[in-house]
Short mmCIF file of C-alpha atoms and ligand atoms in Angstrom, two decimals:
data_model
loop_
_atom_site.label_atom_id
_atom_site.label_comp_id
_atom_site.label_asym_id
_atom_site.label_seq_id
_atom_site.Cartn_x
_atom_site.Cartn_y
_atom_site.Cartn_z
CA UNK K 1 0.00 0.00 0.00
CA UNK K 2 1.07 3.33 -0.92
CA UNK K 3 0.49 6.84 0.67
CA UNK K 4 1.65 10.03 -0.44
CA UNK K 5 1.66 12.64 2.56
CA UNK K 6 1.55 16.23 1.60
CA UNK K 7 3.51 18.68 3.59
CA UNK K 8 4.81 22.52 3.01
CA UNK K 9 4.74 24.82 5.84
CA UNK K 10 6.15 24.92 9.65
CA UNK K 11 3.44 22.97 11.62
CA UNK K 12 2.97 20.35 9.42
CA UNK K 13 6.62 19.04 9.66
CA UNK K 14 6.36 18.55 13.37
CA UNK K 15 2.69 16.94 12.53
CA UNK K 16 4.04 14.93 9.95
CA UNK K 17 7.25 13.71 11.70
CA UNK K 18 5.27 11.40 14.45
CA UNK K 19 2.84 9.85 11.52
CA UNK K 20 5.71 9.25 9.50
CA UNK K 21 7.90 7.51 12.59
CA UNK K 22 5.41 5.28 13.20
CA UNK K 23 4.54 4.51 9.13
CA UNK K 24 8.02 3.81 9.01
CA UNK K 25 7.51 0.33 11.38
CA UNK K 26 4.73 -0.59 8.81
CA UNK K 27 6.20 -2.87 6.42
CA UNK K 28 3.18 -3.08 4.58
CA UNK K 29 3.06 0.99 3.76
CA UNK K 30 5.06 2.66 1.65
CA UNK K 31 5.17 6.74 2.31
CA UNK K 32 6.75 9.02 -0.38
CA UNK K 33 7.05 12.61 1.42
CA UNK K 34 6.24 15.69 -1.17
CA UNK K 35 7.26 18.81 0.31
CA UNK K 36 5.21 21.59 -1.76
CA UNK K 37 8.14 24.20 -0.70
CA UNK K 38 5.61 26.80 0.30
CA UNK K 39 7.95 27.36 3.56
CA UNK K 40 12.12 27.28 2.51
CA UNK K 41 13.73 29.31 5.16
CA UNK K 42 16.27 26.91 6.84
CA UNK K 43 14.88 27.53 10.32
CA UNK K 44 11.11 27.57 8.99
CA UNK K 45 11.88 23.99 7.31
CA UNK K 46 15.17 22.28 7.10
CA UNK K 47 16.03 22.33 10.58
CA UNK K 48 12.84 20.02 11.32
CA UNK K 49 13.86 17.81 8.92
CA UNK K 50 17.05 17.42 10.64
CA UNK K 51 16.19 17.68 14.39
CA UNK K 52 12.62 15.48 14.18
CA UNK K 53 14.46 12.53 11.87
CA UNK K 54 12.29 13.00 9.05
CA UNK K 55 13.46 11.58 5.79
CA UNK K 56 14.07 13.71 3.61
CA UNK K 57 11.27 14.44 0.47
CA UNK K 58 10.99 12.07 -2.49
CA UNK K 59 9.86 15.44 -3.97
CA UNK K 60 10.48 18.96 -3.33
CA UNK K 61 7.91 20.95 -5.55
CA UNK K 62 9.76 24.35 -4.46
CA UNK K 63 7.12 26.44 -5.12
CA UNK K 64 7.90 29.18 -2.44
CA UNK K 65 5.77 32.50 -1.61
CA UNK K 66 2.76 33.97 -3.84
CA UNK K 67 -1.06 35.50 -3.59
CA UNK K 68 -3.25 32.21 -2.51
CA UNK K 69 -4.56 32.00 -5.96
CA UNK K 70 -1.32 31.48 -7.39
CA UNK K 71 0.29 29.48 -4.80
CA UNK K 72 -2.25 27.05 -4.28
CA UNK K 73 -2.89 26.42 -8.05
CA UNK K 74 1.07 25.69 -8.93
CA UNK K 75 0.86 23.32 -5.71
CA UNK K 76 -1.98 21.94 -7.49
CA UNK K 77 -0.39 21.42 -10.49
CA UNK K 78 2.87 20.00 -9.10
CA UNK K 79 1.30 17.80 -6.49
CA UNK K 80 -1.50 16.53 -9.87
CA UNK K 81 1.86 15.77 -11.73
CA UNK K 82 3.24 13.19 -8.89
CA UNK K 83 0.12 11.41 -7.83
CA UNK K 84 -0.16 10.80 -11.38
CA UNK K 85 3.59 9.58 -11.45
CA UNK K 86 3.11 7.40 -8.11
CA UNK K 87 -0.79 6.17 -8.23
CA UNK K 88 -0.98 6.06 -4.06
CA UNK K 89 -3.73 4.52 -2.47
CA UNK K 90 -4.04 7.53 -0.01
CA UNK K 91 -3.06 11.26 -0.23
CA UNK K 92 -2.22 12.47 3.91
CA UNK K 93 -2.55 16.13 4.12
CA UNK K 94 -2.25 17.84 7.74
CA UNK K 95 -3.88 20.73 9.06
CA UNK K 96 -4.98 23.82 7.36
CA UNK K 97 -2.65 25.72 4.97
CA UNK K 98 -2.42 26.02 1.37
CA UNK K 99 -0.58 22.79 0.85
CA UNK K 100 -3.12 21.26 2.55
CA UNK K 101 -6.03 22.08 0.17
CA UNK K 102 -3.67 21.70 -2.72
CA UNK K 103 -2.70 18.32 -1.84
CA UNK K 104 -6.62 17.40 -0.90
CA UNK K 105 -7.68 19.00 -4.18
CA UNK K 106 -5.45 17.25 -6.81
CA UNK K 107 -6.18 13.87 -4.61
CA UNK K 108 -9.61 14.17 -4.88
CA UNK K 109 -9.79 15.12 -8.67
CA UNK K 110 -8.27 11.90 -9.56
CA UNK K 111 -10.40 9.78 -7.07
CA UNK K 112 -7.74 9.09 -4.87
CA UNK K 113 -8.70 8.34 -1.09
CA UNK K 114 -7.82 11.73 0.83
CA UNK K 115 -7.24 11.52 4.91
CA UNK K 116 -6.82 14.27 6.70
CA UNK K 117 -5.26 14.75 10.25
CA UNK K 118 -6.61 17.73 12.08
CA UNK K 119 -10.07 17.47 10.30
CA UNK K 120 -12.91 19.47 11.90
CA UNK K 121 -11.29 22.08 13.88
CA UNK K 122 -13.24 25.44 13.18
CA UNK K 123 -12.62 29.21 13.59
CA UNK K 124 -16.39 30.21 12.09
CA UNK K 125 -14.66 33.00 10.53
CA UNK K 126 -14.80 32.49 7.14
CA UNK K 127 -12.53 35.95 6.60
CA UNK K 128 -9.49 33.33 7.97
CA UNK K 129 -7.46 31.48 4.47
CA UNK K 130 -7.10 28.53 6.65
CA UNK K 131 -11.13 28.41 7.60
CA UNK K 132 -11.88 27.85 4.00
CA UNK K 133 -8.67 25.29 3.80
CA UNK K 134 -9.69 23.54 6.74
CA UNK K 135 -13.97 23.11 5.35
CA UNK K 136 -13.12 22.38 1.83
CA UNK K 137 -10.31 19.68 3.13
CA UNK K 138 -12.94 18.39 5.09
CA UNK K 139 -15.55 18.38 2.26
CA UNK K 140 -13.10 16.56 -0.19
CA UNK K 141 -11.91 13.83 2.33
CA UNK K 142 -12.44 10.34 2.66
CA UNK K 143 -11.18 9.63 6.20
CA UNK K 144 -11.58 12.82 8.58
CA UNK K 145 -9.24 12.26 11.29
CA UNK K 146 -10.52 14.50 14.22
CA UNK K 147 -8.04 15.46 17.03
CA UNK K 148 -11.27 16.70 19.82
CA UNK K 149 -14.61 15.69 19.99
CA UNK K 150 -15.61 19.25 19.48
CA UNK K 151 -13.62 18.61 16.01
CA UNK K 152 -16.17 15.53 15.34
CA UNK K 153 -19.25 17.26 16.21
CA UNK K 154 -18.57 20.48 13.91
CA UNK K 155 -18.20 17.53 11.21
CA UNK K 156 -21.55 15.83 12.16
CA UNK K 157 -23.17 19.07 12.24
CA UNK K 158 -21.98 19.99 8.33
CA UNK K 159 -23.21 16.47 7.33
CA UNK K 160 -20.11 14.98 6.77
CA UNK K 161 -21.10 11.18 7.35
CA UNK K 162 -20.24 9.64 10.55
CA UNK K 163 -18.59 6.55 9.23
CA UNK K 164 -16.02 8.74 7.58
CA UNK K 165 -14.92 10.61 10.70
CA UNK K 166 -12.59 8.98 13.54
CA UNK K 167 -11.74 10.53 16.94
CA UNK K 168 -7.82 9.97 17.43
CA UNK K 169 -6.41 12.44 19.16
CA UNK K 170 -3.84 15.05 18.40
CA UNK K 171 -0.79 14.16 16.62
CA UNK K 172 0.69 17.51 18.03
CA UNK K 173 0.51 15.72 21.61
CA UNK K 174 2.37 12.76 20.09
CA UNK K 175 5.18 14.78 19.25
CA UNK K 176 5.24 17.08 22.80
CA UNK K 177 5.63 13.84 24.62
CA UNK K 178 7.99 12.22 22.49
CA UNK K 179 9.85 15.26 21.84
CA UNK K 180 9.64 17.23 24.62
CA UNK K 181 11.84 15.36 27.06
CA UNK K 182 14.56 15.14 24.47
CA UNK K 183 14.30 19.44 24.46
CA UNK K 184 15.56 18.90 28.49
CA UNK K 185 18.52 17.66 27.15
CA UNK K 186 19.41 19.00 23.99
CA UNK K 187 18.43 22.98 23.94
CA UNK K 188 20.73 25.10 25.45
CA UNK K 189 18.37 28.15 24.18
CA UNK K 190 17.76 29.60 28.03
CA UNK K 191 21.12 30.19 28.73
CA UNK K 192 22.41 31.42 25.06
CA UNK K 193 19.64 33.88 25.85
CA UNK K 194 20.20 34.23 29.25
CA UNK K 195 16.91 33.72 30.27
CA UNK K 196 16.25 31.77 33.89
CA UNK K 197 12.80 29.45 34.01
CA UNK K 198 9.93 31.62 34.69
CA UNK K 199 10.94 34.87 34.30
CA UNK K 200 9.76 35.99 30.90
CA UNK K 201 6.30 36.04 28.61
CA UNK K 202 6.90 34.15 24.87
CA UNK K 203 5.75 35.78 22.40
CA UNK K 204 4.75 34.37 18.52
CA UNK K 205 2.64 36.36 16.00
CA UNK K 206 2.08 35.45 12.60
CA UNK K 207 -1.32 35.27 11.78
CA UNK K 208 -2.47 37.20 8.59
CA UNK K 209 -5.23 39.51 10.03
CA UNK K 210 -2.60 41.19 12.69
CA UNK K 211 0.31 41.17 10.62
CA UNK K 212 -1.39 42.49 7.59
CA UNK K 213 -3.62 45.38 9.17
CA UNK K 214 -1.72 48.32 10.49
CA UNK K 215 -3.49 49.31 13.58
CA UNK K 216 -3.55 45.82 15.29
CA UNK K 217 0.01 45.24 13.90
CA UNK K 218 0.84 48.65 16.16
CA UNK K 219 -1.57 47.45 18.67
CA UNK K 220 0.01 44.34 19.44
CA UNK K 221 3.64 45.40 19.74
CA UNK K 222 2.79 48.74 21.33
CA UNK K 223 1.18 46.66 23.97
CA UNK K 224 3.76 43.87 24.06
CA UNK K 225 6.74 46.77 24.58
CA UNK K 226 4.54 48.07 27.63
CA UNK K 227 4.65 44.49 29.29
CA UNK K 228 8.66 44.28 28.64
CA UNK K 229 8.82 46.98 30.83
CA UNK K 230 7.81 44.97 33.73
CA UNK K 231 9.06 41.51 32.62
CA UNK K 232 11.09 40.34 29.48
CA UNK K 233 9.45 38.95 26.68
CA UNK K 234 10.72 36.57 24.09
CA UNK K 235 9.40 36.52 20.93
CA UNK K 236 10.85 34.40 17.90
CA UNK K 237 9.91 36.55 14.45
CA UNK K 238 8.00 34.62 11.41
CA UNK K 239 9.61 36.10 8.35
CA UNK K 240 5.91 37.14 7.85
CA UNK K 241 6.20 39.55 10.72
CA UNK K 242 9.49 40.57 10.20
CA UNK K 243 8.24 41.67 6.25
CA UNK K 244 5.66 43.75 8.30
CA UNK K 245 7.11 45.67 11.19
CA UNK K 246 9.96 46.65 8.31
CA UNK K 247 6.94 47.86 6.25
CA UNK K 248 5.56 49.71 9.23
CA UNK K 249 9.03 50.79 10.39
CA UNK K 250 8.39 49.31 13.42
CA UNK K 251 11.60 46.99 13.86
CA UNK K 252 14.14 49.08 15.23
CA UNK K 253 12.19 50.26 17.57
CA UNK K 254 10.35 47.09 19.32
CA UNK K 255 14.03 45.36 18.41
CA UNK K 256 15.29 47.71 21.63
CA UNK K 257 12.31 46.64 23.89
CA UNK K 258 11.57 42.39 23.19
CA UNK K 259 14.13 40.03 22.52
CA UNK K 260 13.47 39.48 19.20
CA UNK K 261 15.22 36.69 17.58
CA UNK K 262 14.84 34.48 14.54
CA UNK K 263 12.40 31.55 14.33
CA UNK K 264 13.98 28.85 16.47
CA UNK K 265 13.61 25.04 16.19
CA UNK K 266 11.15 22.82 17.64
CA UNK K 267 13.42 21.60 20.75
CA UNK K 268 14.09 25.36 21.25
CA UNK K 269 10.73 26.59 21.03
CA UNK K 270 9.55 23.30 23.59
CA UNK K 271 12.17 24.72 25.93
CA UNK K 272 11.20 28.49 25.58
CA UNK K 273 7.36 27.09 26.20
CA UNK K 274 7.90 25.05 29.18
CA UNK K 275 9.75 27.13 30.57
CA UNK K 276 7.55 30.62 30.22
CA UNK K 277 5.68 32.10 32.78
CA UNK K 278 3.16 33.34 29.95
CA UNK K 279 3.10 32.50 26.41
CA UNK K 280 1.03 34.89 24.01
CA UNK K 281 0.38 34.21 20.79
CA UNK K 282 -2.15 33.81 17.94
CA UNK K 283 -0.52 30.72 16.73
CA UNK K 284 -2.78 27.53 16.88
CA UNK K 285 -0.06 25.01 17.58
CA UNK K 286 1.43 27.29 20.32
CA UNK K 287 -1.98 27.58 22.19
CA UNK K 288 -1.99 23.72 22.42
CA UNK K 289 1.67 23.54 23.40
CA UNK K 290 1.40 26.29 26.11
CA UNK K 291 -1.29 23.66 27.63
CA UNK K 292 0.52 20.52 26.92
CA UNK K 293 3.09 21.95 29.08
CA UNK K 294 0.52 23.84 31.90
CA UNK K 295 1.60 27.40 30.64
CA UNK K 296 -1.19 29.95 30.94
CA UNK K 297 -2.07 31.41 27.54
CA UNK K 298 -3.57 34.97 25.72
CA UNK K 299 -4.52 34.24 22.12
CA UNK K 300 -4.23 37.71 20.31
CA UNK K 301 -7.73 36.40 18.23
CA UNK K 302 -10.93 37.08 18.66
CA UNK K 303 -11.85 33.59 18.12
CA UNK K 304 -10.02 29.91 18.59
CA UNK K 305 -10.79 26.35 17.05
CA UNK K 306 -9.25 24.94 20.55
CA UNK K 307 -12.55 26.56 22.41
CA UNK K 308 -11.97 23.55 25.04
CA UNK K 309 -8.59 25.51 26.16
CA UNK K 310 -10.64 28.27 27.06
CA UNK K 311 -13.52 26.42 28.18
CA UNK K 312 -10.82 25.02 31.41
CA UNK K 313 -9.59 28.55 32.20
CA UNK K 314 -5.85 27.91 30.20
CA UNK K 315 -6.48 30.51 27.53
CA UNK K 316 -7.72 33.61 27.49
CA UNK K 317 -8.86 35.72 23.90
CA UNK K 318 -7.53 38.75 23.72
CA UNK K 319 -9.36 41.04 20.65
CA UNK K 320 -6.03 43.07 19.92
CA UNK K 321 -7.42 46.25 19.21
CA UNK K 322 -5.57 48.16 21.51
CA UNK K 323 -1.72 48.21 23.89
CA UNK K 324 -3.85 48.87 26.63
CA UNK K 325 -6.33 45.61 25.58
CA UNK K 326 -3.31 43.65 25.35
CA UNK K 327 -1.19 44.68 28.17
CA UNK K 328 -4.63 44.42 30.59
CA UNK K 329 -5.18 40.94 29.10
CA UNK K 330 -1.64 39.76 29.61
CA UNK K 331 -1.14 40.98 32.99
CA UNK K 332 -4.67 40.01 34.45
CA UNK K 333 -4.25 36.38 33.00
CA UNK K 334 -0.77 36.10 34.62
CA UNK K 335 -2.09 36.90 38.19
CA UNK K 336 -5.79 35.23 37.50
CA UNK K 337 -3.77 31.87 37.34
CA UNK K 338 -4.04 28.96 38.48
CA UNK K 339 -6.90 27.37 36.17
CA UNK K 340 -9.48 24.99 36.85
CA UNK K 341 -7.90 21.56 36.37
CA UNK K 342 -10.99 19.63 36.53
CA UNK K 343 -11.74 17.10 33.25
CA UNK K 344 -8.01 18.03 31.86
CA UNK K 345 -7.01 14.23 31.35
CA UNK K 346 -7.12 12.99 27.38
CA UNK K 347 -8.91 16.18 26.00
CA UNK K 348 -6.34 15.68 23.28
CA UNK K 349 -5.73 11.83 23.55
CA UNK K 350 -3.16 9.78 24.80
CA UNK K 351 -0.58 10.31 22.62
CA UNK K 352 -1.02 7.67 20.51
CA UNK K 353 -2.88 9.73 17.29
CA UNK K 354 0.01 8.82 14.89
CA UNK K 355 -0.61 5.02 15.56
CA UNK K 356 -4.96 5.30 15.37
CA UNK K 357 -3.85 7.17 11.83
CA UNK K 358 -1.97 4.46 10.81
CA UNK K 359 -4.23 1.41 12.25
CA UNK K 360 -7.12 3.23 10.10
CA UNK K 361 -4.57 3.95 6.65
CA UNK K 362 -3.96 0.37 7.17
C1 UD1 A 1 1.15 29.67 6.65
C2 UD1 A 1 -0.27 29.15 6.74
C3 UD1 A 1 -0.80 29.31 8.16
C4 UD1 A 1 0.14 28.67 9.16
C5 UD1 A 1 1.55 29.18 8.95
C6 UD1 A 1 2.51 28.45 9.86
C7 UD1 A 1 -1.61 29.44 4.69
C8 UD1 A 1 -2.68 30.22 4.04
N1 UD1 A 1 -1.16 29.91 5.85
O1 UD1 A 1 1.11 31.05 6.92
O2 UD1 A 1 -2.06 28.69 8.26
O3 UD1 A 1 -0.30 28.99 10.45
O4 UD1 A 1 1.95 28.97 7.60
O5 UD1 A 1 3.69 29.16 10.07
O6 UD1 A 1 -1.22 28.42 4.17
N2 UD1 A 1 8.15 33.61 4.20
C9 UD1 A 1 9.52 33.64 4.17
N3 UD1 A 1 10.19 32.45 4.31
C10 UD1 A 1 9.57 31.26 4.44
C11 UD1 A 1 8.17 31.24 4.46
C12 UD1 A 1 7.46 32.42 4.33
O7 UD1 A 1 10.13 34.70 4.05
O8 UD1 A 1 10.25 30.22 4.56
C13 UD1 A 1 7.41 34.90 4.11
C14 UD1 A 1 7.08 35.31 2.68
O9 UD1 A 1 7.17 36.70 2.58
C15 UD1 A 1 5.63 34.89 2.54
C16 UD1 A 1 5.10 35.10 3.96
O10 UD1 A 1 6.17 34.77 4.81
O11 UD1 A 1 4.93 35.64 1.60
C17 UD1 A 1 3.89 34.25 4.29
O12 UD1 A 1 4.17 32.87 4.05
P1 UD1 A 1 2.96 31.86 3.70
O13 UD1 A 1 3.47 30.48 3.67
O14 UD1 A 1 2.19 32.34 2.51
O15 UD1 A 1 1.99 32.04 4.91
P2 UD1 A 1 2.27 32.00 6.48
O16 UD1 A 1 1.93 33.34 7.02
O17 UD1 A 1 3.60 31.43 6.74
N1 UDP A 2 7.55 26.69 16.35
C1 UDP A 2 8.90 26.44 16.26
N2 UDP A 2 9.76 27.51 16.21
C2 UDP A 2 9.31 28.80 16.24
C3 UDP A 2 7.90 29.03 16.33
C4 UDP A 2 7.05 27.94 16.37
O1 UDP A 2 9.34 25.29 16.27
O2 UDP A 2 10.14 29.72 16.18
C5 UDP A 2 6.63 25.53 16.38
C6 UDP A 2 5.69 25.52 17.56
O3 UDP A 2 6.29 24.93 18.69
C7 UDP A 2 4.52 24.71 17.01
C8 UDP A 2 4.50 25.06 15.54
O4 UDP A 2 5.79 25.59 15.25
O5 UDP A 2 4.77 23.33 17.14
C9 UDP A 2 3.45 26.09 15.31
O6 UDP A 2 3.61 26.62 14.05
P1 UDP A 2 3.04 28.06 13.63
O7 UDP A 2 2.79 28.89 14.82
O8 UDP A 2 3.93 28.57 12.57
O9 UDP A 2 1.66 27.66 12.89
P2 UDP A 2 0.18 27.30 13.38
O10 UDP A 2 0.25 26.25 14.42
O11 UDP A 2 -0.46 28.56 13.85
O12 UDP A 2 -0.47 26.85 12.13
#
């Protein structure tokens, strides 16, 4: 058996890298990795390749940066060319990006069985690109693999039928336990930065609707500069953001307030979580992390698809309209703490998503 798994931006490596350990013990699967390209920094790709043992791509599309139209239909077009070329019995495609779609899209065109890990998740706001990714994935797969049970109702409730959909857990809580001991012992990212445990707020922003308006781009640095002035904060720069604050000017100046410093890799970043007294961000991986590793968390969104973080009391939405918004949210979480830990066992499995996947590819 044969299965093609999709992958092109940040998340998806680390997503992909536990599904494709354990697909690697089934002799009866054969996976051939396409990499679409759409991320090709070194520390936004290769370094996961390298620290989370993932073999390296059968293909690399290298299709790069580009409006959505245009990067999703060469994706398209490259990813039509190799499932042609390979004739898979399954197409994997994680999460919610361009690649994603692309991947589900040219699968589904040529009849071939589409399974998707992350299925269901839901922001209801269809101005997101990744909400439309995420329901037309959905609509074009064959095996929905949900990581929440709010996941598999949102698919019930669009009529997606329930023999198609399969509860296994999060594949991103695969990879913080098997991964996240192994950050103990090979980051040495607090004490390059000089940081002690505890004593500083992480910061990650890349989402398109605060990088790409101006006011909420202002809004959320202005207000992240007045919390530095009480206690550090860390914040590792998408190459998104950094294209904005240099359109906005901004850099130099936040550069003398945060400790701004260049995307990091995964054992870094599990380090920096862990080891936060407050992580804010409006990343949807990093909300899940901060919990996987009992960090309080302010999403800088008005809305989340992980409602059931916020639901226990870990997260907090924070609508970033203004510094004073954001520095009240920030500072009220940190003291609110700690959260109700009632029902927090298994919300996001037991670890074992990457094997149900394979069990149900099988
Ligand atoms: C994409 C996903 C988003 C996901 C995020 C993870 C879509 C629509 N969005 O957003 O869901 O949360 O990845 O990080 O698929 N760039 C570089 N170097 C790189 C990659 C990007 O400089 O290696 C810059 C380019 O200027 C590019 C911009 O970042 O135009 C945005 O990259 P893109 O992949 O289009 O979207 P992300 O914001 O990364
Ligand atoms: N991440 C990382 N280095 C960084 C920032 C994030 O390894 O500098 C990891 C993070 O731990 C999480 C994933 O990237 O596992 C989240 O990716 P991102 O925030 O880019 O996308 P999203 O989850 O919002 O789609």
């Amino acid at each position: 058996m044969k299965c093609v798994t999709i992958v092109g931006a940040r998340p998806q490596f680390i997503k992909a890298a536990t599904v494709s350990r354990v697909l690697g013990f089934n002799p009866h699967i054969t996976e051939i990795l396409v990499h679409t390209g759409q991320h090709y920094d070194s520390n936004m790709s290769e370094v996961f390749f390298d620290e989370l043992e993932i073999p390296r791509p059968d293909y690399h599309l290298g299709i790069g940066s580009g409006p959505h139209g245009s990067q999703t239909g060469k994706m398209l077009e490259a990813i039509e060319a190799v499932l042609i070329h390979e004739e898979p019995n399954w197409v994997l495609v994680y999460g919610d990006t361009n690649s994603t779609l692309a991947g589900a899209l040219a699968a589904t065109k040529l009849h071939i069985s589409v399974a998707h890990v992350e299925a269901g998740l839901r922001s209801f706001n269809r101005q997101m690109p990744e909400e439309i990714n995420r329901v037309l994935t959905d609509h074009s797969s064959d095996l929905l693999l949900a990581p929440t049970e709010t996941a598999v109702k949102n698919l019930l409730h669009e009529g997606i039928p329930e023999n198609k959909v399969h509860l296994v857990g999060d594949v991103m809580y695969d990879a913080a336990l098997y991964y996240g001991a192994k950050a103990d012992t090979h980051s040495q990212i607090l004490f390059k930065l000089g940081l002690s445990p505890k004593s500083y707020i992480l910061a990650t922003i890349h989402r398109a609707e605060n990088t790409d308006d101006s006011l909420r781009l202002q809004a959320i640095f202005q207000g992240l500069i007045q919390v530095a002035q009480e206690i550090p904060v860390v914040l590792p720069l998408h190459p998104r953001t950094r294209k904005a604050l240099e359109r906005e000017n901004l850099l130099s100046e936040i550069s003398e307030s945060l400790l701004l410093i260049d995307p990091v890799g995964y054992l870094d970043m599990v380090m920096l979580e862990k080891n936060a007294c407050l992580i804010s961000t409006d990343s949807g991986g990093v909300q899940k992390e901060a919990f996987f590793y009992r960090v309080p968390c302010v999403t800088l969104r008005k809305e989340t698809e992980w409602v059931e973080l916020v639901e226990m009391g870990w997260n907090c939405l924070t609508i970033p309209y203004s510094r004073e918004q954001i520095k009240k949210g920030i500072e009220n979480f940190l003291h609110q703490f700690p959260a109700n830990n009632s029902g927090i066992c298994g919300i996001y499995g037991e670890g074992i998503a990457a094997q149900k996947i394979v069990n149900l590819l099988s």
